[in-house]
Coordinates of C-alpha atoms in Angstrom, one line a residue:
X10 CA 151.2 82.0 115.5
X11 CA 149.5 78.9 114.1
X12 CA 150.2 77.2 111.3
X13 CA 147.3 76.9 108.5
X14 CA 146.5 73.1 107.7
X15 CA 147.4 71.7 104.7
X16 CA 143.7 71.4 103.8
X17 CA 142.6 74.8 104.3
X18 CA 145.2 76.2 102.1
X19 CA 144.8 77.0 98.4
X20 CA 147.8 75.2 95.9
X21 CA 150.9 77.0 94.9
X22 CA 151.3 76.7 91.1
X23 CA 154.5 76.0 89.3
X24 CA 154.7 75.3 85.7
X25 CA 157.4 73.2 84.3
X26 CA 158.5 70.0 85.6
X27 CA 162.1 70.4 84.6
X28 CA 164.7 70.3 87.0
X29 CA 163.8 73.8 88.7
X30 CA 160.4 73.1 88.8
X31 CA 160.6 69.5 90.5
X32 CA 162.6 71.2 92.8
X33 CA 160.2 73.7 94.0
X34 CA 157.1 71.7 94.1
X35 CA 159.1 69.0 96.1
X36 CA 160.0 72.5 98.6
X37 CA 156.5 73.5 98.9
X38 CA 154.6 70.2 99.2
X39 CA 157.4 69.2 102.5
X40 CA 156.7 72.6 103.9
X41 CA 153.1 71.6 104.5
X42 CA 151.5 73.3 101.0
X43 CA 149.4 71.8 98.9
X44 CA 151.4 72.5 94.9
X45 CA 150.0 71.7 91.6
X46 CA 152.7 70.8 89.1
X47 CA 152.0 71.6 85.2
X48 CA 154.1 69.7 82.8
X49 CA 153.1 70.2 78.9
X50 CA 155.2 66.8 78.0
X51 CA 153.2 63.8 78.2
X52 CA 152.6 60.8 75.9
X53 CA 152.7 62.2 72.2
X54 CA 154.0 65.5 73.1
X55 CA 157.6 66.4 73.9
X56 CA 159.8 69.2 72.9
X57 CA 162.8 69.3 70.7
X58 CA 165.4 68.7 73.4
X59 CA 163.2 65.7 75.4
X60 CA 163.1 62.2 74.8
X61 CA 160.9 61.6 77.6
X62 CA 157.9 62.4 79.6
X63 CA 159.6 61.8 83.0
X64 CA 159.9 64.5 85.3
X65 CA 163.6 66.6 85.8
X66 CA 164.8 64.7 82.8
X67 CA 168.5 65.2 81.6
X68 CA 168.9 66.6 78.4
X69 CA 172.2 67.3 78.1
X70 CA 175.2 65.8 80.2
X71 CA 174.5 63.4 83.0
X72 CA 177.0 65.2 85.6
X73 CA 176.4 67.4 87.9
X74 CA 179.7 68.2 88.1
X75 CA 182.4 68.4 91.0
X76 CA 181.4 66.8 94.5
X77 CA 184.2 68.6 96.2
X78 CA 182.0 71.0 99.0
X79 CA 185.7 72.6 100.2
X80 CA 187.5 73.7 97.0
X81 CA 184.7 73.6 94.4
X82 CA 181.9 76.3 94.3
X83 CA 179.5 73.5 92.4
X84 CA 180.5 71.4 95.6
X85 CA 179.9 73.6 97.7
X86 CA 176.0 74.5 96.5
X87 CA 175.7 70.6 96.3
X88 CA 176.3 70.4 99.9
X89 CA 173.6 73.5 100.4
X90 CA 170.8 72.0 98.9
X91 CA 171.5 68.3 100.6
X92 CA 171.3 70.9 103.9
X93 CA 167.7 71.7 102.6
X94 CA 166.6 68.6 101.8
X95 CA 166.6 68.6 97.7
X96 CA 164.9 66.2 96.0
X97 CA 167.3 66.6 93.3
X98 CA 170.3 66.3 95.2
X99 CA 168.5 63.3 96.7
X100 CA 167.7 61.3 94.1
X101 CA 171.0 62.0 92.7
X102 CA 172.7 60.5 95.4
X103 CA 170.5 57.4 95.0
X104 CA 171.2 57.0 91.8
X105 CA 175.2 57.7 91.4
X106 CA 177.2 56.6 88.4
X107 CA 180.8 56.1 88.4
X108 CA 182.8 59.9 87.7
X109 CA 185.8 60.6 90.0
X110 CA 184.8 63.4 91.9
X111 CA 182.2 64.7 90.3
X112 CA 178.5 63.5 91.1
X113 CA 177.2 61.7 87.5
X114 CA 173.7 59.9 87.5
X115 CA 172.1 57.3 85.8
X116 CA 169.6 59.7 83.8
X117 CA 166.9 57.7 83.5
X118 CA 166.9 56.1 86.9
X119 CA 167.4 60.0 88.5
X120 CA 164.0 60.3 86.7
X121 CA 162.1 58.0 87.2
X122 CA 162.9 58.9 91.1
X123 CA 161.8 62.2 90.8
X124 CA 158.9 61.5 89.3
X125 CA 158.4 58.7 91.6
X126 CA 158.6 60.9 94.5
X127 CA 156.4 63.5 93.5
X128 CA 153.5 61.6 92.3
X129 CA 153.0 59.5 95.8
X130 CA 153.7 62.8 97.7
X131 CA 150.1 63.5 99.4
X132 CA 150.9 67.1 99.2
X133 CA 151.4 67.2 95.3
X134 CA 149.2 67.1 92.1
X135 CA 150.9 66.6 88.6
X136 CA 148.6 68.1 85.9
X137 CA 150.2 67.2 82.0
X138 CA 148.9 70.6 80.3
X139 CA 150.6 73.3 78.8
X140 CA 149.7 76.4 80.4
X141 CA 149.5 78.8 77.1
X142 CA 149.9 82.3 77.9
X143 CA 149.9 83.5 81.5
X144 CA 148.8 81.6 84.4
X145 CA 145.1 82.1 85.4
X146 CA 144.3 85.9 87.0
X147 CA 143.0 83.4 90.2
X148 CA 146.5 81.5 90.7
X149 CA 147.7 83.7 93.4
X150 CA 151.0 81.8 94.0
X151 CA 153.1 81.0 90.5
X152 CA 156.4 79.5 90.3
X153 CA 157.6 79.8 86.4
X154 CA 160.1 77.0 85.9
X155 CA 159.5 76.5 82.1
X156 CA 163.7 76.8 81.6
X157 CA 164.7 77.4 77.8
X158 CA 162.3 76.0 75.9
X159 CA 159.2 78.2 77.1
X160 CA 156.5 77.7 74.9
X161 CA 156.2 80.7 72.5
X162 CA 152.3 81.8 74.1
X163 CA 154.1 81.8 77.2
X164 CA 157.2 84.0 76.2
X165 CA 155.1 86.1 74.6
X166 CA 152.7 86.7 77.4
X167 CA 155.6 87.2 80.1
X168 CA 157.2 89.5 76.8
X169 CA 154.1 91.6 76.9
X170 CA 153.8 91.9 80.7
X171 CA 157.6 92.7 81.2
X172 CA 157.8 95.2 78.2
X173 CA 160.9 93.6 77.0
X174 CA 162.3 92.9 73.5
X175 CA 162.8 89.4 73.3
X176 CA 163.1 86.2 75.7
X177 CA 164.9 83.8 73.1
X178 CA 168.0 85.1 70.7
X179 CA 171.7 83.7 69.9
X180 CA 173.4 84.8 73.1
X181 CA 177.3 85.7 72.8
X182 CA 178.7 85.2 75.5
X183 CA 182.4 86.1 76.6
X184 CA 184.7 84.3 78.9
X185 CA 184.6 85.7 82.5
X186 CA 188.1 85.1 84.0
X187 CA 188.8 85.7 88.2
X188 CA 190.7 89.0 88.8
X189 CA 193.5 87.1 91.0
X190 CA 194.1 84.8 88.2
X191 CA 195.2 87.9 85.5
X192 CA 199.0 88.5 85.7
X193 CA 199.5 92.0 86.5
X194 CA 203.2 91.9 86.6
X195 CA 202.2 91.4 82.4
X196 CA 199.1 93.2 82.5
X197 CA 197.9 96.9 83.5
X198 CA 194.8 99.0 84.2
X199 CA 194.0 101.7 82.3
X200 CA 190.9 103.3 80.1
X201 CA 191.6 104.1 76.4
X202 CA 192.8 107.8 76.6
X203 CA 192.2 107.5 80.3
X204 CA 188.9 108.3 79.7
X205 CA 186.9 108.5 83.2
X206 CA 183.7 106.0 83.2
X207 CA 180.2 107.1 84.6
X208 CA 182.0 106.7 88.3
X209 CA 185.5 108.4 87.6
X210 CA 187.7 105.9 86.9
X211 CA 190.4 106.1 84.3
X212 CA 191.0 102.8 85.0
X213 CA 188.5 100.8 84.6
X214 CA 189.8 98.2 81.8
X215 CA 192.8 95.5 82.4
X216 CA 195.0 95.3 79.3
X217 CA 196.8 92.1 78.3
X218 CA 199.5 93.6 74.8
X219 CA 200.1 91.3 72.2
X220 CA 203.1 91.9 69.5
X221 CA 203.1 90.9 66.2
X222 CA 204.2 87.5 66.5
X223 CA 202.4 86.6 69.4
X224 CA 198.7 88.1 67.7
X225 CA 199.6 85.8 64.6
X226 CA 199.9 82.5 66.5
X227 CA 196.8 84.1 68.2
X228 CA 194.8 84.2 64.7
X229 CA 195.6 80.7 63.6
X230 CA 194.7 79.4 66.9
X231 CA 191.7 81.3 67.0
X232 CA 190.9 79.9 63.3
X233 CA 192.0 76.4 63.6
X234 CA 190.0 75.9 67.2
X235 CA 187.2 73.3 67.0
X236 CA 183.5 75.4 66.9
X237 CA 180.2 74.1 68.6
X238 CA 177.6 73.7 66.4
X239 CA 173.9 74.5 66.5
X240 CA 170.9 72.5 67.1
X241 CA 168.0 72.5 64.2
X242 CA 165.8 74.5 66.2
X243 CA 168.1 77.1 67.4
X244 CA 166.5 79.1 64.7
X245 CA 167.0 82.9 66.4
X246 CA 168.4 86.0 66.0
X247 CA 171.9 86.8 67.3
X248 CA 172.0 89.1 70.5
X249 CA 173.1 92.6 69.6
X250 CA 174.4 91.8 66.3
X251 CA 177.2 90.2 68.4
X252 CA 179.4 88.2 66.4
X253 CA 181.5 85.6 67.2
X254 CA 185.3 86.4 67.8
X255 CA 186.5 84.0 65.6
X256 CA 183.9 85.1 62.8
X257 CA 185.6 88.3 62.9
X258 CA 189.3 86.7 62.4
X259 CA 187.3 85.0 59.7
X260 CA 187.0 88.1 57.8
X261 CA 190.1 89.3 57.5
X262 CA 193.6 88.5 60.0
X263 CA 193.6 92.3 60.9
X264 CA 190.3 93.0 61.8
X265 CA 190.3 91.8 65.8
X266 CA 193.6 94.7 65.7
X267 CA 191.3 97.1 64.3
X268 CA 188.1 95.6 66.5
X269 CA 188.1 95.3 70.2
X270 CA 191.9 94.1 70.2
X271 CA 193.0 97.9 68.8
X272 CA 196.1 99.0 70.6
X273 CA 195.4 102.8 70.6
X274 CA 194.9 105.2 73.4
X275 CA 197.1 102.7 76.1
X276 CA 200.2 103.3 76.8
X277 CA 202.4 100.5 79.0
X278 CA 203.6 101.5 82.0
X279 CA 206.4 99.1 82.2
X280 CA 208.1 100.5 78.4
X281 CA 205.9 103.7 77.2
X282 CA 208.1 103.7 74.1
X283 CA 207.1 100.3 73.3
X284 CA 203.6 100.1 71.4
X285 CA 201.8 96.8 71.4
X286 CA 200.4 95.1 67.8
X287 CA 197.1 94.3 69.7
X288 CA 195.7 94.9 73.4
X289 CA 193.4 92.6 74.8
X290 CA 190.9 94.4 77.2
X291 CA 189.1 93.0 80.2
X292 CA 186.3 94.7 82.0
X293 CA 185.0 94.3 85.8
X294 CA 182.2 92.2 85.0
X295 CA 180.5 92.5 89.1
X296 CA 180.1 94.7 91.8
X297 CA 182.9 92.7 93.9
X298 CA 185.6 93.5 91.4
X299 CA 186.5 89.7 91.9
X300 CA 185.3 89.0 87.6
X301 CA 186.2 90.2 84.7
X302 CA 184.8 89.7 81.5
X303 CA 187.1 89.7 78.0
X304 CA 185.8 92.8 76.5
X305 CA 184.7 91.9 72.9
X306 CA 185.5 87.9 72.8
X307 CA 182.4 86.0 72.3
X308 CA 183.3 83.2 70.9
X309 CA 181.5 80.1 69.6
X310 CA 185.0 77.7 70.2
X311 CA 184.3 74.6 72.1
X312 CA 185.2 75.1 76.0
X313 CA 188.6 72.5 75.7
X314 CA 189.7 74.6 73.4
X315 CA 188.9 78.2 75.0
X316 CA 191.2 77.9 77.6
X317 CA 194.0 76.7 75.8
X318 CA 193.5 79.5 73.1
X319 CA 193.0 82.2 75.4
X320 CA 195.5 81.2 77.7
X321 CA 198.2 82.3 75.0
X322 CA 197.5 86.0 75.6
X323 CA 200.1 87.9 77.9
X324 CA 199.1 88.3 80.9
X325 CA 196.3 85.4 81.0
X326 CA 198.7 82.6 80.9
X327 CA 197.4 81.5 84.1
X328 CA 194.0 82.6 83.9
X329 CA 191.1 80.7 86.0
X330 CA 187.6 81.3 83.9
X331 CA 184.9 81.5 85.9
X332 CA 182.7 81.2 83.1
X333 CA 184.0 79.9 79.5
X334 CA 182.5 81.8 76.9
X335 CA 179.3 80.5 74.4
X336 CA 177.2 81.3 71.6
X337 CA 173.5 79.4 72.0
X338 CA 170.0 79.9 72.1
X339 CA 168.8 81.0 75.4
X340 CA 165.9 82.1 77.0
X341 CA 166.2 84.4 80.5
X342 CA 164.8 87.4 82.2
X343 CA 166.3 90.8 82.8
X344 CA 166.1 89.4 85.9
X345 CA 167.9 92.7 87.9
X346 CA 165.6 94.5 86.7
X347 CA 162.7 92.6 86.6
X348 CA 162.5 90.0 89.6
X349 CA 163.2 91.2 93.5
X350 CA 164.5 89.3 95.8
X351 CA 162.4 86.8 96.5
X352 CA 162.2 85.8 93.1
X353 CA 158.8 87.5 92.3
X354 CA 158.0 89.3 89.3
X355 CA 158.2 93.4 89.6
X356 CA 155.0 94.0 87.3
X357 CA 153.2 91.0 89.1
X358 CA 154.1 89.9 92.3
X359 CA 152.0 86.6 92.1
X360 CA 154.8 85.1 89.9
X361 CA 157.9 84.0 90.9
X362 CA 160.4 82.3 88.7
X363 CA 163.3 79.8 89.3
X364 CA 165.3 78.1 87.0
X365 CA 167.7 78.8 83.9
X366 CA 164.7 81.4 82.7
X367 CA 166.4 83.4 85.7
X368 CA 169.7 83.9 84.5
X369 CA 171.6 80.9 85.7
X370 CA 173.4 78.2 83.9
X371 CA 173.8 74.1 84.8
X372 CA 171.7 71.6 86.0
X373 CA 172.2 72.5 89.9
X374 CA 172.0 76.2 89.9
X375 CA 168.4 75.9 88.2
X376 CA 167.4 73.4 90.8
X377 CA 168.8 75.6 93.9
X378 CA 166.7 78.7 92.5
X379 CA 163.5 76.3 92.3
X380 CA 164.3 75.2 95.8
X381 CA 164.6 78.6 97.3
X382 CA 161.3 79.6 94.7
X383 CA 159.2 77.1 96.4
X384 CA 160.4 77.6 100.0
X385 CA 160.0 81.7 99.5
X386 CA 156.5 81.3 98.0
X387 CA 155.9 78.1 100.9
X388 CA 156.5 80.9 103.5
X389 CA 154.2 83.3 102.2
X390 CA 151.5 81.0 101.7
X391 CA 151.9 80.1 105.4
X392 CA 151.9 83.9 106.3
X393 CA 155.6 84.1 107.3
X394 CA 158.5 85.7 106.4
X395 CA 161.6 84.5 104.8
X396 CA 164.6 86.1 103.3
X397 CA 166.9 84.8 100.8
X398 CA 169.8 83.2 102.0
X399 CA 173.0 85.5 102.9
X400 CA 175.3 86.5 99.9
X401 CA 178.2 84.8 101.3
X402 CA 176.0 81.2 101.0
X403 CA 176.5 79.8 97.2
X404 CA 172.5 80.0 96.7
X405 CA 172.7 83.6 98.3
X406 CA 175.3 84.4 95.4
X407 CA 173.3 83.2 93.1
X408 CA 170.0 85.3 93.8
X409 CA 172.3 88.5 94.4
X410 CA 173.8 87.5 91.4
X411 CA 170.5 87.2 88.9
X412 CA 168.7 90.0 91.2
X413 CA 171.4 92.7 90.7
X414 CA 175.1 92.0 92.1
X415 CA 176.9 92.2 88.8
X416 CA 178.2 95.5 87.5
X417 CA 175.5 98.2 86.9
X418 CA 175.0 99.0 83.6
X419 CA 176.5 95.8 82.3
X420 CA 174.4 93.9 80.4
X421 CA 172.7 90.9 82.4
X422 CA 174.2 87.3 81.3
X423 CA 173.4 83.9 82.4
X424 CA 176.3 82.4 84.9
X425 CA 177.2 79.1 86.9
X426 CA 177.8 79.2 90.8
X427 CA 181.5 80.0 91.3
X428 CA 183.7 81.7 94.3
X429 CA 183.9 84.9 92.1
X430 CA 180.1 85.4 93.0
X431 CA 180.7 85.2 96.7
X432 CA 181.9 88.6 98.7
X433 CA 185.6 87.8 98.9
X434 CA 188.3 86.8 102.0
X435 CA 191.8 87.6 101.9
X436 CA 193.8 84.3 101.5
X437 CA 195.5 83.4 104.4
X438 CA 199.3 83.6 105.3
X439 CA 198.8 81.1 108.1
X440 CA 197.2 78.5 109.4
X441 CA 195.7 77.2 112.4
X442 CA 198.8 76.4 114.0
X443 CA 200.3 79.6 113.2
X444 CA 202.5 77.9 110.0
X445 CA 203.0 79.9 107.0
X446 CA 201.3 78.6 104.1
X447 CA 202.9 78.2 100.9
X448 CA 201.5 81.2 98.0
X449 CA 200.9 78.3 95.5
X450 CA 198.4 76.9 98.5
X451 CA 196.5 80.1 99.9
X452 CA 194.2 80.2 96.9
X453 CA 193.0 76.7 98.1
X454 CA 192.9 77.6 101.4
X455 CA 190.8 80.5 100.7
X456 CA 188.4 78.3 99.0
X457 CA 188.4 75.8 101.6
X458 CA 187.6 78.4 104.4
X459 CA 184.6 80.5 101.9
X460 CA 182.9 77.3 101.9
X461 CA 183.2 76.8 105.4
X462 CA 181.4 80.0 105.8
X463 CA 178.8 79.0 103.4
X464 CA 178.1 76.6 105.1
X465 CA 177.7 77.7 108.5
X466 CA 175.8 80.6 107.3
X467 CA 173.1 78.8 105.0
X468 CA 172.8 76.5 108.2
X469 CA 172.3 79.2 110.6
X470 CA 169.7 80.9 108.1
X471 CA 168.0 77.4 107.7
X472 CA 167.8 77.0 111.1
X473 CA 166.1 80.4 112.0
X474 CA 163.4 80.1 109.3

């Protein structure tokens, strides 16, 4: 089958030159697609978190976090999207900072190459307008990159369309730690009363017990941790009513006991006779059963100081977090329930979305859902088809992840690319040469050999497209 030219082909839209949206316009336009990028910043008018008009400009941190492709999940999606050509990843490179092994950027120079690139790429228009409400009824092909400052018409259109509540609120977020990290030789599994969940398990929780001395340390620690503070214009609700772990210790030292630490309705199996002050509970947080959230613990301690503090309950003393917990505003999609897999809207097909409005956190993940955005919508323009990426890839994990692979009937909350997202491998006793390897190194191993899975299989898929 032929391919269309370039010049018979109506634009793809994508609105929001963030990060995300860069991404996917730079997808679309090397695929041969004519794109139209719509960025509301321009001289005069900016947004609360932007200094700049430039395009994929840094608002936050200028690191993109570890470089390490073998043993680091962030890595590993790095060395994906270098595979598929990412502007981003790109212009990163070029523009590289001293920072170990992590990849940091000089921000403004990242920027101005992004911007660079896209406005002498034949293939791309950038229009400085803010698209209020939704896009035109005649823009058959939208990519929604608008990330968490979406302009309210916007929100409220996408709001009305999707028949949800809200878009923006305080979202509590609770740490997320990976199931082989929990001590189990401290810690047990069991439902309070061994009451069987929706599927029939009676063991659906871990439990972490605290005694009286150790819950005590616990509070002050909890009490004494430093706190993030707000922004002026995070001015929303919280999510839920969901308050803050500490701002319950805050109201009394034997609330949490009485909260969702309460020891009743467990029973250890290691000393039955022995009742704990205060239990800890962890829930599987997705369908892999390699996450688990801490039931209750939404906190809004700085991240230095999460690990340390949580770290002090039984059981978790060794505990790897795949996400660290968070209180801040937000705006995403009930993306499992709203987008399929290739990103497009349920209620209206012509839009797609990409970027942190998905239900992913950090500067890379938004990019990697605008670069598969703009190849996915690319390929339909050009009347071919094109999957998502496998789940065992880091941006298949991602996509599974915000299009339904956590835990059904949990609620939907934004996460960062880590190995707890891919399906998991057994960590090997061996290697190559037939040597036993070490238990403190088989976790690293395992890492090592996931991404080299990843990696063959998001070449494989990129190859066959």
């Amino acid at each position: 089958m032929s391919t269309p030219s370039s010049s018979s082909l109506a634009p793809i839209h994508v609105v929001g030159g963030g990060l995300a949206g860069s991404e996917a316009a730079w997808q679309i336009a090397q695929s041969g697609v004519p794109v139209i990028l719509h960025e509301m910043r321009r001289p005069g008018v900016t947004t609360d978190a932007h200094h700049t008009d430039g395009l994929a400009e840094l608002v936050c941190s200028n690191s993109f976090r570890s470089d390490d492709w073998q043993y680091n999940a962030v890595g590993l999606l790095h060395a994906e999207m270098r595979a598929l050509d990412s502007i981003i990843m790109a212009c990163g490179d070029a523009n590289q900072v001293p920072a170990g092994g992590a990849l940091a950027v000089d921000r403004e120079g990242f920027s101005a190459a992004v911007t660079e690139r896209l406005h002498t790429h034949p293939l791309v228009t950038v229009v400085r307008e803010e698209i209020a409400g939704l896009p035109p009824a005649d823009w058959d092909s939208v990519i929604v990159a608008t990330g968490p400052l979406t302009s309210p018409a916007l929100a409220d259109a996408i709001l009305s369309l999707t028949r949800e509540e809200s878009l923006s609120f305080f979202d509590a977020i609770a740490p997320i730690v990976h199931a082989d990290s929990i001590d189990f030789d401290i810690a047990w599994r069991q439902s309070r009363y061994d009451k069987e969940g929706p599927g029939g398990d009676a063991a659906a929780y871990v439990n972490c017990p605290m005694d009286k001395a150790t819950y005590d340390a616990f509070i002050d620690a909890l009490l004494s941790g430093p706190k993030a503070e707000f922004k002026d214009w995070e001015n929303v609700p919280y999510f839920d009513g969901c308050l803050p772990i500490e701002v319950m210790a805050e109201r009394g030292r034997e609330t949490l006991r009485h909260g969702p630490m309460k020891p009743v309705g467990l029973t250890n199996p290691r000393d039955p006779t022995v009742k704990a002050h205060a239990i800890v509970q962890l829930r599987q947080d997705n369908a892999l059963g390699t996450l688990f959230n801490m039931v209750g613990f939404q906190t809004k301690l700085k991240h230095g100081a999460q690990a340390e503090v949580f770290r002090m309950i039984p059981g978790l003393q060794n505990a790897q977090f795949a996400r660290l917990g968070g209180l801040h505003r937000n705006t995403y999609l009930n993306s499992p329930r709203l987008l399929d897999r290739q990103l497009r809207l349920k209620p209206q097909p012509r839009l797609r979305f990409a970027g942190q409005v998905t239900g992913v956190e950090g500067y890379v993940e938004s990019a990697a859902t605008g670069l598969l955005a703009g190849r996915l919508a690319a390929a339909e323009r050009l009347g071919q088809t094109l999957e998502a990426p496998p789940a065992h890839t880091a941006i298949g994990a991602l996509v599974e992840h915000i299009t339904g692979g956590h835990l059904e009937g949990a609620r939907f909350s934004p996460m960062n690319v880590n190995y707890g997202l891919l399906p998991p491998m057994e960590a090997p006793r061996q290697d190559g040469d037939g040597k036993r390897i070490p238990p403190k190194d088989r976790g690293r191993t395992k890492k090592r050999l996931m991404s080299e899975r990843a990696l063959a299989g998001l070449t494989a898929w990129r190859d066959a497209a």
